[in-house]
Short mmCIF file of C-alpha atoms and ligand atoms in Angstrom, two decimals:
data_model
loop_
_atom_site.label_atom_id
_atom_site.label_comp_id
_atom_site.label_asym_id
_atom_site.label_seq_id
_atom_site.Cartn_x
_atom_site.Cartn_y
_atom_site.Cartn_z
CA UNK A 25 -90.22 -2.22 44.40
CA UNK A 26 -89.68 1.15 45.98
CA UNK A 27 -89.60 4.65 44.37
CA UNK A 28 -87.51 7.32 45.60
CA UNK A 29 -86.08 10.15 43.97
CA UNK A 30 -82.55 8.67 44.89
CA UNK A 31 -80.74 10.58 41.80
CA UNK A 32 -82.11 13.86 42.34
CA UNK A 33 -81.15 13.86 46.39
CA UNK A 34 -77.92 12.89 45.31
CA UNK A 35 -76.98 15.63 42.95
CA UNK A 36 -78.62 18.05 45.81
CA UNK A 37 -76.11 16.70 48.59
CA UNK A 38 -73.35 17.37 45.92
CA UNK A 39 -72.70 13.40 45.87
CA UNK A 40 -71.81 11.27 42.71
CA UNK A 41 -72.32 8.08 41.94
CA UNK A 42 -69.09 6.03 41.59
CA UNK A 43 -68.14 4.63 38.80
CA UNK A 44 -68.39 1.60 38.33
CA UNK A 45 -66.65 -1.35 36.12
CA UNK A 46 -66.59 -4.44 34.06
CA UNK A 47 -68.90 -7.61 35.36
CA UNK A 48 -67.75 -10.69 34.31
CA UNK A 49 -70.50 -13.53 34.63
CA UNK A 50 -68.34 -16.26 36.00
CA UNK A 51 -69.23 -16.98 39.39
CA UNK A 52 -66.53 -14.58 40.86
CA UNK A 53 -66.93 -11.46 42.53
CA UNK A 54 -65.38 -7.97 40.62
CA UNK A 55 -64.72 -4.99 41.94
CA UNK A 56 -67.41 -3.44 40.06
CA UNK A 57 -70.15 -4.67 42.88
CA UNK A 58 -68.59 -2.96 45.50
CA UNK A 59 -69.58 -4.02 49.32
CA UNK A 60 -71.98 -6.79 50.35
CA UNK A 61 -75.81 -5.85 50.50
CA UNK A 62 -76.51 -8.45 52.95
CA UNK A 63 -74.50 -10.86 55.12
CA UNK A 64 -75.26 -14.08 56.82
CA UNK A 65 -76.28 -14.30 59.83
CA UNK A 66 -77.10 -18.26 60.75
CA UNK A 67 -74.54 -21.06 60.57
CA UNK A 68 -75.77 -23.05 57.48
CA UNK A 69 -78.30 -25.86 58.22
CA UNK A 70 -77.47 -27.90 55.61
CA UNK A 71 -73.98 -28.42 56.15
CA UNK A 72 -70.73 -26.92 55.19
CA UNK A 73 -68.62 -26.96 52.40
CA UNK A 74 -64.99 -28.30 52.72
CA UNK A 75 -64.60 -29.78 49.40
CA UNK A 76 -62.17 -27.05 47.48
CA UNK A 77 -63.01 -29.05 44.06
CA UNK A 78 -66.65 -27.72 44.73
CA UNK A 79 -67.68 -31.41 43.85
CA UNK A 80 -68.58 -32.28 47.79
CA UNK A 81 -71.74 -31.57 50.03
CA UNK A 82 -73.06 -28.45 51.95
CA UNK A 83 -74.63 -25.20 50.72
CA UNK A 84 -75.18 -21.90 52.11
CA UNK A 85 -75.58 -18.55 51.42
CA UNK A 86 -72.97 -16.39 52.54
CA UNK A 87 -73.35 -12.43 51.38
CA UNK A 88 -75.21 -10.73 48.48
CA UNK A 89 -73.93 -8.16 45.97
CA UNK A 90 -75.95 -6.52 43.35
CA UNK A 91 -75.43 -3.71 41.33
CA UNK A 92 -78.40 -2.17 38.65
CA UNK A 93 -77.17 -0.13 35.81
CA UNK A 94 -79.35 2.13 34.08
CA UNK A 95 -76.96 3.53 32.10
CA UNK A 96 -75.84 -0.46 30.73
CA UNK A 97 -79.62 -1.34 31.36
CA UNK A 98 -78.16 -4.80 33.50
CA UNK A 99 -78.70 -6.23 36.19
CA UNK A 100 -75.85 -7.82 38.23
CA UNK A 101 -76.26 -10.53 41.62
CA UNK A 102 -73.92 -12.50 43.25
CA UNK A 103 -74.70 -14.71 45.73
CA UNK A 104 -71.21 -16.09 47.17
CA UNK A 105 -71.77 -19.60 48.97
CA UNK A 106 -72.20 -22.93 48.01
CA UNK A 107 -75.01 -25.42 46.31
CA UNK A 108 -74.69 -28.72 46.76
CA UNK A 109 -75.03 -30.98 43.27
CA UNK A 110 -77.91 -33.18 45.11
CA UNK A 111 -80.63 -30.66 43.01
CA UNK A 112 -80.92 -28.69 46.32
CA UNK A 113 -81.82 -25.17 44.84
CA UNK A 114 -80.87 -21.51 45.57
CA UNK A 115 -84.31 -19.15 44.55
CA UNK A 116 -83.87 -15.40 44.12
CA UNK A 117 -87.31 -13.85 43.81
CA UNK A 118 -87.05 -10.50 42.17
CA UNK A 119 -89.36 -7.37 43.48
CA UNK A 120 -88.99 -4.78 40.52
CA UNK A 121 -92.14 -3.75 38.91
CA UNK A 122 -94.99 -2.24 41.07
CA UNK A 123 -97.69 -5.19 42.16
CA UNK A 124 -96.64 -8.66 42.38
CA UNK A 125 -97.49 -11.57 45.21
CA UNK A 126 -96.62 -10.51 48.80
CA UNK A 127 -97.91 -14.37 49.36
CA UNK A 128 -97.16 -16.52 46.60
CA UNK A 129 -99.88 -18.40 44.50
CA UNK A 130 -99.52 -21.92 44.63
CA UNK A 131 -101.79 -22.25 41.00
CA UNK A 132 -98.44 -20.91 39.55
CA UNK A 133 -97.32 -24.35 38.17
CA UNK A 134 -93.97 -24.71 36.72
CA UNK A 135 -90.45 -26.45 37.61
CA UNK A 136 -90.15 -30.53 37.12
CA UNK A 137 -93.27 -31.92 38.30
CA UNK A 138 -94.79 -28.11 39.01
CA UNK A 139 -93.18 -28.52 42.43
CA UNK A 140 -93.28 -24.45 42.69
CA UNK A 141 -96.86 -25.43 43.36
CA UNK A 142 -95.08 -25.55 46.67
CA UNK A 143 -94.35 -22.36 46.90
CA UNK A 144 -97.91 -21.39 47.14
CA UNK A 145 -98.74 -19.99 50.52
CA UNK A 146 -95.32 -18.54 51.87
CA UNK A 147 -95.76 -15.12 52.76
CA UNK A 148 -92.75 -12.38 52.34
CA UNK A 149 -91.93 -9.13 54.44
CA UNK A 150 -94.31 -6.34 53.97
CA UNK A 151 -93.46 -4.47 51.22
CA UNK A 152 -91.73 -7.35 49.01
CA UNK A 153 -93.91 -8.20 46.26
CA UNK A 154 -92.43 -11.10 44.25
CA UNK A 155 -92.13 -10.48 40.34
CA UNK A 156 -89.94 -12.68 39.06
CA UNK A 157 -88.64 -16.35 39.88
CA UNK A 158 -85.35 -17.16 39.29
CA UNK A 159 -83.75 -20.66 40.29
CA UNK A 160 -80.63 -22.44 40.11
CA UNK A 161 -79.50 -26.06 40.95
CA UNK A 162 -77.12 -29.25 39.45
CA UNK A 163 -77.02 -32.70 40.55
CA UNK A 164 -73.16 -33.39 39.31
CA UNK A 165 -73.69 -32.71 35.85
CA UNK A 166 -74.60 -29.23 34.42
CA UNK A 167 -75.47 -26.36 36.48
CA UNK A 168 -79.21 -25.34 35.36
CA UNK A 169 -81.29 -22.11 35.90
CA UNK A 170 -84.81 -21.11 35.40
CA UNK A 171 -86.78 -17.39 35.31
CA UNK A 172 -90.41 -17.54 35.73
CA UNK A 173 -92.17 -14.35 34.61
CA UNK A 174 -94.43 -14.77 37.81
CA UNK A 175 -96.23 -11.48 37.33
CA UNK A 176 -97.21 -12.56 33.90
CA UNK A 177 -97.89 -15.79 34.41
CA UNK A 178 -101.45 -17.37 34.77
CA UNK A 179 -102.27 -21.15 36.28
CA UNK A 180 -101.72 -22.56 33.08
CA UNK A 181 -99.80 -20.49 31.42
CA UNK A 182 -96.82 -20.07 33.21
CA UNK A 183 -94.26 -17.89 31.50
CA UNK A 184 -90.31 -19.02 31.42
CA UNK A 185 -86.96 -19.62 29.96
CA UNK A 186 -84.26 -21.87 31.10
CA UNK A 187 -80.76 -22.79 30.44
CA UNK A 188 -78.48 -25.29 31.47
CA UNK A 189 -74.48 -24.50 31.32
CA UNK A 190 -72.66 -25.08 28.24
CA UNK A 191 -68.68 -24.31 30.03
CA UNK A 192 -67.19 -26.98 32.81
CA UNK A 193 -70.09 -29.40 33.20
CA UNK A 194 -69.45 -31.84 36.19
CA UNK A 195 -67.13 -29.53 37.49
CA UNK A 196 -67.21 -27.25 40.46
CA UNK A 197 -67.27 -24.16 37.73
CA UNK A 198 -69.58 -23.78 35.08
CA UNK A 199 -70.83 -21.16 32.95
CA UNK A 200 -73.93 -20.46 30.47
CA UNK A 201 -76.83 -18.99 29.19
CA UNK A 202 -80.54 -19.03 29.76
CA UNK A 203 -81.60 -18.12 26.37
CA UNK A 204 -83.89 -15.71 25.24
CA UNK A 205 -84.50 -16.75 21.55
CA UNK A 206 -85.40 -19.93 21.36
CA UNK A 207 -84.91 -20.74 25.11
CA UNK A 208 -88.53 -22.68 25.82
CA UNK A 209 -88.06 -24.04 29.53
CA UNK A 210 -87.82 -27.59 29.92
CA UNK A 211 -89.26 -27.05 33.21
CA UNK A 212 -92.13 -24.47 33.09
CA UNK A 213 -95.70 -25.91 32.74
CA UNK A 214 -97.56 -27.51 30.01
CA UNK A 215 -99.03 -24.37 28.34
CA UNK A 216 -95.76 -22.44 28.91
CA UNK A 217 -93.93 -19.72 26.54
CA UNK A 218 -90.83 -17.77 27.03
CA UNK A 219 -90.79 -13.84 28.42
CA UNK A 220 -87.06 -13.34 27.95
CA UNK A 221 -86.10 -10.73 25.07
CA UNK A 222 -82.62 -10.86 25.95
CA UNK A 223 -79.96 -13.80 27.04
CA UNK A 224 -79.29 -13.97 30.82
CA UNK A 225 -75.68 -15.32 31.38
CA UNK A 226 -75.09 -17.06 34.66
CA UNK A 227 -71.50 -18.39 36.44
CA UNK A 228 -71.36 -20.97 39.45
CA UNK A 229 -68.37 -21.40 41.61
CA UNK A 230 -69.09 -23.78 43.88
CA UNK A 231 -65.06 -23.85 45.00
CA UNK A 232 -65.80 -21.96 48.73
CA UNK A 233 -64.59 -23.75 51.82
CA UNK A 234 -64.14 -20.34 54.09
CA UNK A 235 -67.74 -18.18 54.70
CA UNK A 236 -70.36 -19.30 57.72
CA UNK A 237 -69.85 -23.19 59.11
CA UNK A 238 -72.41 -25.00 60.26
CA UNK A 239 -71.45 -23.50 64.16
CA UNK A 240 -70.84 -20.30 63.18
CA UNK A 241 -71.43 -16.73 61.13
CA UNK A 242 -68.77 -14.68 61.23
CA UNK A 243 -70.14 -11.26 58.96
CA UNK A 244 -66.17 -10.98 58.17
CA UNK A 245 -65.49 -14.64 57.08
CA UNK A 246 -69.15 -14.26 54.89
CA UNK A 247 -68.22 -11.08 53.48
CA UNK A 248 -64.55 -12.39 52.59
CA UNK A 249 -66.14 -15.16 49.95
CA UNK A 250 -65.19 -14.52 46.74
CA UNK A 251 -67.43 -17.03 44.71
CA UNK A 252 -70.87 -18.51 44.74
CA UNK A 253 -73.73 -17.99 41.99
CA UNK A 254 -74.25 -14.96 39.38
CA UNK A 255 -76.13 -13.75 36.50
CA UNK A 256 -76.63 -10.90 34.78
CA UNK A 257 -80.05 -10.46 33.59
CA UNK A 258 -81.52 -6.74 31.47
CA UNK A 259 -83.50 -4.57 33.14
CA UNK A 260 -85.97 -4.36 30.33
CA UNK A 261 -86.78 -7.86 30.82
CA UNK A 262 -87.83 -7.43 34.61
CA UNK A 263 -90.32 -4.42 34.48
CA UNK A 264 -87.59 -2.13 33.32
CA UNK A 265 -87.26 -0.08 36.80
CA UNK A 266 -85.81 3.25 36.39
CA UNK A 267 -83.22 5.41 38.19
CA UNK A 268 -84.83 6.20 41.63
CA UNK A 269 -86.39 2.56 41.93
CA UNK A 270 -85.27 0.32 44.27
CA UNK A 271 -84.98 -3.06 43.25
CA UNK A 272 -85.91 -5.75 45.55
CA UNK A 273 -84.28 -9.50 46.24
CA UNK A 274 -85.01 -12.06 48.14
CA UNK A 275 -82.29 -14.85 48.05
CA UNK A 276 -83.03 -18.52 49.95
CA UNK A 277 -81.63 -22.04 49.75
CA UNK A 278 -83.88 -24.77 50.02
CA UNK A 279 -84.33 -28.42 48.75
CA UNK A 280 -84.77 -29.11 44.99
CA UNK A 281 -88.39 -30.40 46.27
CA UNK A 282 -89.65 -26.83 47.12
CA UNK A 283 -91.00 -27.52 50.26
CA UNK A 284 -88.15 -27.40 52.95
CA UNK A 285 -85.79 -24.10 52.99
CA UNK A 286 -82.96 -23.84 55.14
CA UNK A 287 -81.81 -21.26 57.27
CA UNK A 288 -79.63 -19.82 54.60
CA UNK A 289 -81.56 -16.48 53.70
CA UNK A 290 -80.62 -13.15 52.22
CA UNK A 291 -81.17 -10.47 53.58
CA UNK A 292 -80.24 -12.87 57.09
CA UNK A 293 -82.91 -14.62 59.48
CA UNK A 294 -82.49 -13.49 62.98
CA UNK A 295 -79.44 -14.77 64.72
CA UNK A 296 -80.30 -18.53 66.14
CA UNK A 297 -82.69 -19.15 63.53
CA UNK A 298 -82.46 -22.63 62.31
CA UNK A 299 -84.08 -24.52 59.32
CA UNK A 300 -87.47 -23.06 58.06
CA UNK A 301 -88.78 -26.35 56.74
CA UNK A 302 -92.38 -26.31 55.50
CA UNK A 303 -93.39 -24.76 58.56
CA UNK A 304 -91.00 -22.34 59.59
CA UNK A 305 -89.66 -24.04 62.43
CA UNK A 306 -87.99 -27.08 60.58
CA UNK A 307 -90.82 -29.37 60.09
CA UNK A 308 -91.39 -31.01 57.28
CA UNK A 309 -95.12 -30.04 56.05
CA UNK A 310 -94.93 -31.36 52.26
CA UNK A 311 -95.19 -27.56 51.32
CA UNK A 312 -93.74 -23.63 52.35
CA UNK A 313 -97.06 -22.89 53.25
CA UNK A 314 -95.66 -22.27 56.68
CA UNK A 315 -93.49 -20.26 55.98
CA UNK A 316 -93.80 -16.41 56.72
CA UNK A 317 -91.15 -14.15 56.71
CA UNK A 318 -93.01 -11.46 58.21
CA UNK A 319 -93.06 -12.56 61.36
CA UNK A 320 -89.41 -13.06 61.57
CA UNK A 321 -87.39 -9.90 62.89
CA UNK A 322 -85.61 -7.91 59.79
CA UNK A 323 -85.81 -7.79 56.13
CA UNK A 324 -85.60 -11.21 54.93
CA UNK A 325 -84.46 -9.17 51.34
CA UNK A 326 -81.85 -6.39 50.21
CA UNK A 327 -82.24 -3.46 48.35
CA UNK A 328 -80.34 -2.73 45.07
CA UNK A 329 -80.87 0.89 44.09
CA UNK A 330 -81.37 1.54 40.03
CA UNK A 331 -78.51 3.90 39.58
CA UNK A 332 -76.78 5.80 36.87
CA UNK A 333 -73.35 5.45 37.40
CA UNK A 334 -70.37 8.86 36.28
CA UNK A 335 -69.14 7.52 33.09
CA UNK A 336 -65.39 5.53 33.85
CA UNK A 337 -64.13 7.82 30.82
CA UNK A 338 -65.08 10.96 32.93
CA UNK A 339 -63.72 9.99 35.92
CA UNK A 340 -60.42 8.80 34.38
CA UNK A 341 -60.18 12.28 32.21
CA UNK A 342 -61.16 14.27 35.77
CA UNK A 343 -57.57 12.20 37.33
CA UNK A 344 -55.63 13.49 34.06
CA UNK A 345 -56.40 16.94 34.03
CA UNK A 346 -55.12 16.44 37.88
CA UNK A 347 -52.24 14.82 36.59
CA UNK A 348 -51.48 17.82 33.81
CA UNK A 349 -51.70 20.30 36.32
CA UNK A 350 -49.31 19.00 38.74
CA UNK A 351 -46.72 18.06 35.90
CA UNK A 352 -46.98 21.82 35.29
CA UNK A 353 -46.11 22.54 38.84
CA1 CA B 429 -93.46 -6.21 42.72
CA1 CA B 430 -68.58 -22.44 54.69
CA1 CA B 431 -88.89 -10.35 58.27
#
């Protein structure tokens, strides 16, 4: 997570924040997020969508938006793309509390089989430090996504919540919850509890046949996807960052084993990059270990600034009183 006194510089360049709208949690991008904060830059290495019923192969990650609300206290992330219902996953590690794994502890044991043991060893970009673990995946039936608490969790005691959607199973558009009350993971380790005080709602639209291909990554065809995977999640249950914090995400596609990732990354691999694997070159290790995104060029994460936005009822009475004086005119 970074600090900055974002707010303050802003009200000192005379700047305000724009106001921003209604989320709805379905897999869809609104208005309210505004323009990408990251774009692909790879053609997808594990093959590309052309199924319109979202019911064939291929995933990838084409563009990230994100938008954190103090003044709502959410949340908001959508990655648009595609996951393919083969239990290949899309994980969206979450910097937003001060401390956190820059290399991630493989004693952290949780997901079917405590494959995120896998995970252990794989090293971020300086400055990322990996609170939270949030995953998503569906093999033809219902879309599913865990959280991990990973800063709170201990080898052992690994703290998480899952849900599985509850609105179009077996279709290419689902919808649901991953609930805080009474929302034990089916996936986290033995000695697991839940962290989640709040319910995170998720949407997948797995409908995208336009974005990257697997020969090419055109930023304007990526940016143009309208659908993909999103959630909504409160800030109070990840650290609760305040305004001036910079909220930190790291978005990558990978199998639903945890130890080969593709080349579909957010913020974007350098331009040529193909599949990481275990090793980050595309072989297949057994584990991420390998894996370092350090040493490849760029921020392999985007930035989503904790922001208060002007109040919609402000900015709409600001346009009337324009209104009133020109009728006056
Ligand atoms: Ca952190
Ligand atoms: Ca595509
Ligand atoms: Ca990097």
């Amino acid at each position: 997570m970074q600090t900055k006194c974002l707010l303050s510089a802003l009200a000192v360049a005379g700047l305000s924040v724009p106001a921003l709208g209604q989320f709805v949690v379905d897999g869809t991008r609104d208005a309210a997020y505004g323009a990408a904060l990251a774009t692909q830059t790879n053609p997808t290495g594990f093959g590309d969508a052309t199924d319109p019923t979202g019911l064939g192969g291929g995933g990838e990650l084409d563009a990230a938006y994100a938008v954190a609300n103090f003044a709502t206290g959410k949340l908001n992330v959508l990655l648009t793309g595609n996951i393919e219902s083969n239990f290949n996953k899309v994980s969206v590690f979450i910097d937003s509390q001060v401390g956190g794994e820059n290399i991630l502890d493989g004693s952290l044991a949780y997901d079917f089989g405590d494959i995120s043991s896998n995970f252990g060893g794989l090293g971020f970009d300086a400055g990322f430090t990996a609170d939270y673990h949030l995953f998503g995946r569906w093999g033809g039936g219902a879309f599913e996504v865990d959280i991990v608490d990973r800063a709170a969790s201990t080898a052992g005691a690994e703290l998480g919540n899952f849900g599985a959607a509850t609105v179009g199973t077996g279709t290419g558009v689902q919808s649901g919850t991953i609930l805080a009350g009474g929302g034990a993971t089916a996936t986290t380790g033995a000695d697991a509890g839940t962290f989640l005080t709040q319910d995170v709602a998720f949407g997948f639209n797995n409908t995208n046949i336009l974005g990257v291909t697997d020969a090419t990554a055109d930023p304007i065809a990526a940016n143009a996807v309208l659908t993909g995977f999103e959630f909504e999640i409160d800030l109070a249950d990840i650290g609760s960052p305040g305004v001036g914090d910079v909220i930190q995400i790291h978005a990558v596609y990978g199998n639903g084993d945890n130890n080969y990732h593709s080349n579909q990354v957010l913020g974007g691999l350098p331009s040529g990059t193909g599949n990481l694997g275990g090793d980050g070159a595309g072989g297949f290790t057994g584990n991420l270990a390998g894996v370092n995104f350090a040493q490849f060029q760029g921020d392999q994460f985007f930035r989503v600034p904790v922001l208060v936005p002007e109040p919609a009822s402000l900015a709409l009475l600001g346009l009337g009183g324009l209104a009133m004086l020109r009728r006056r005119k």
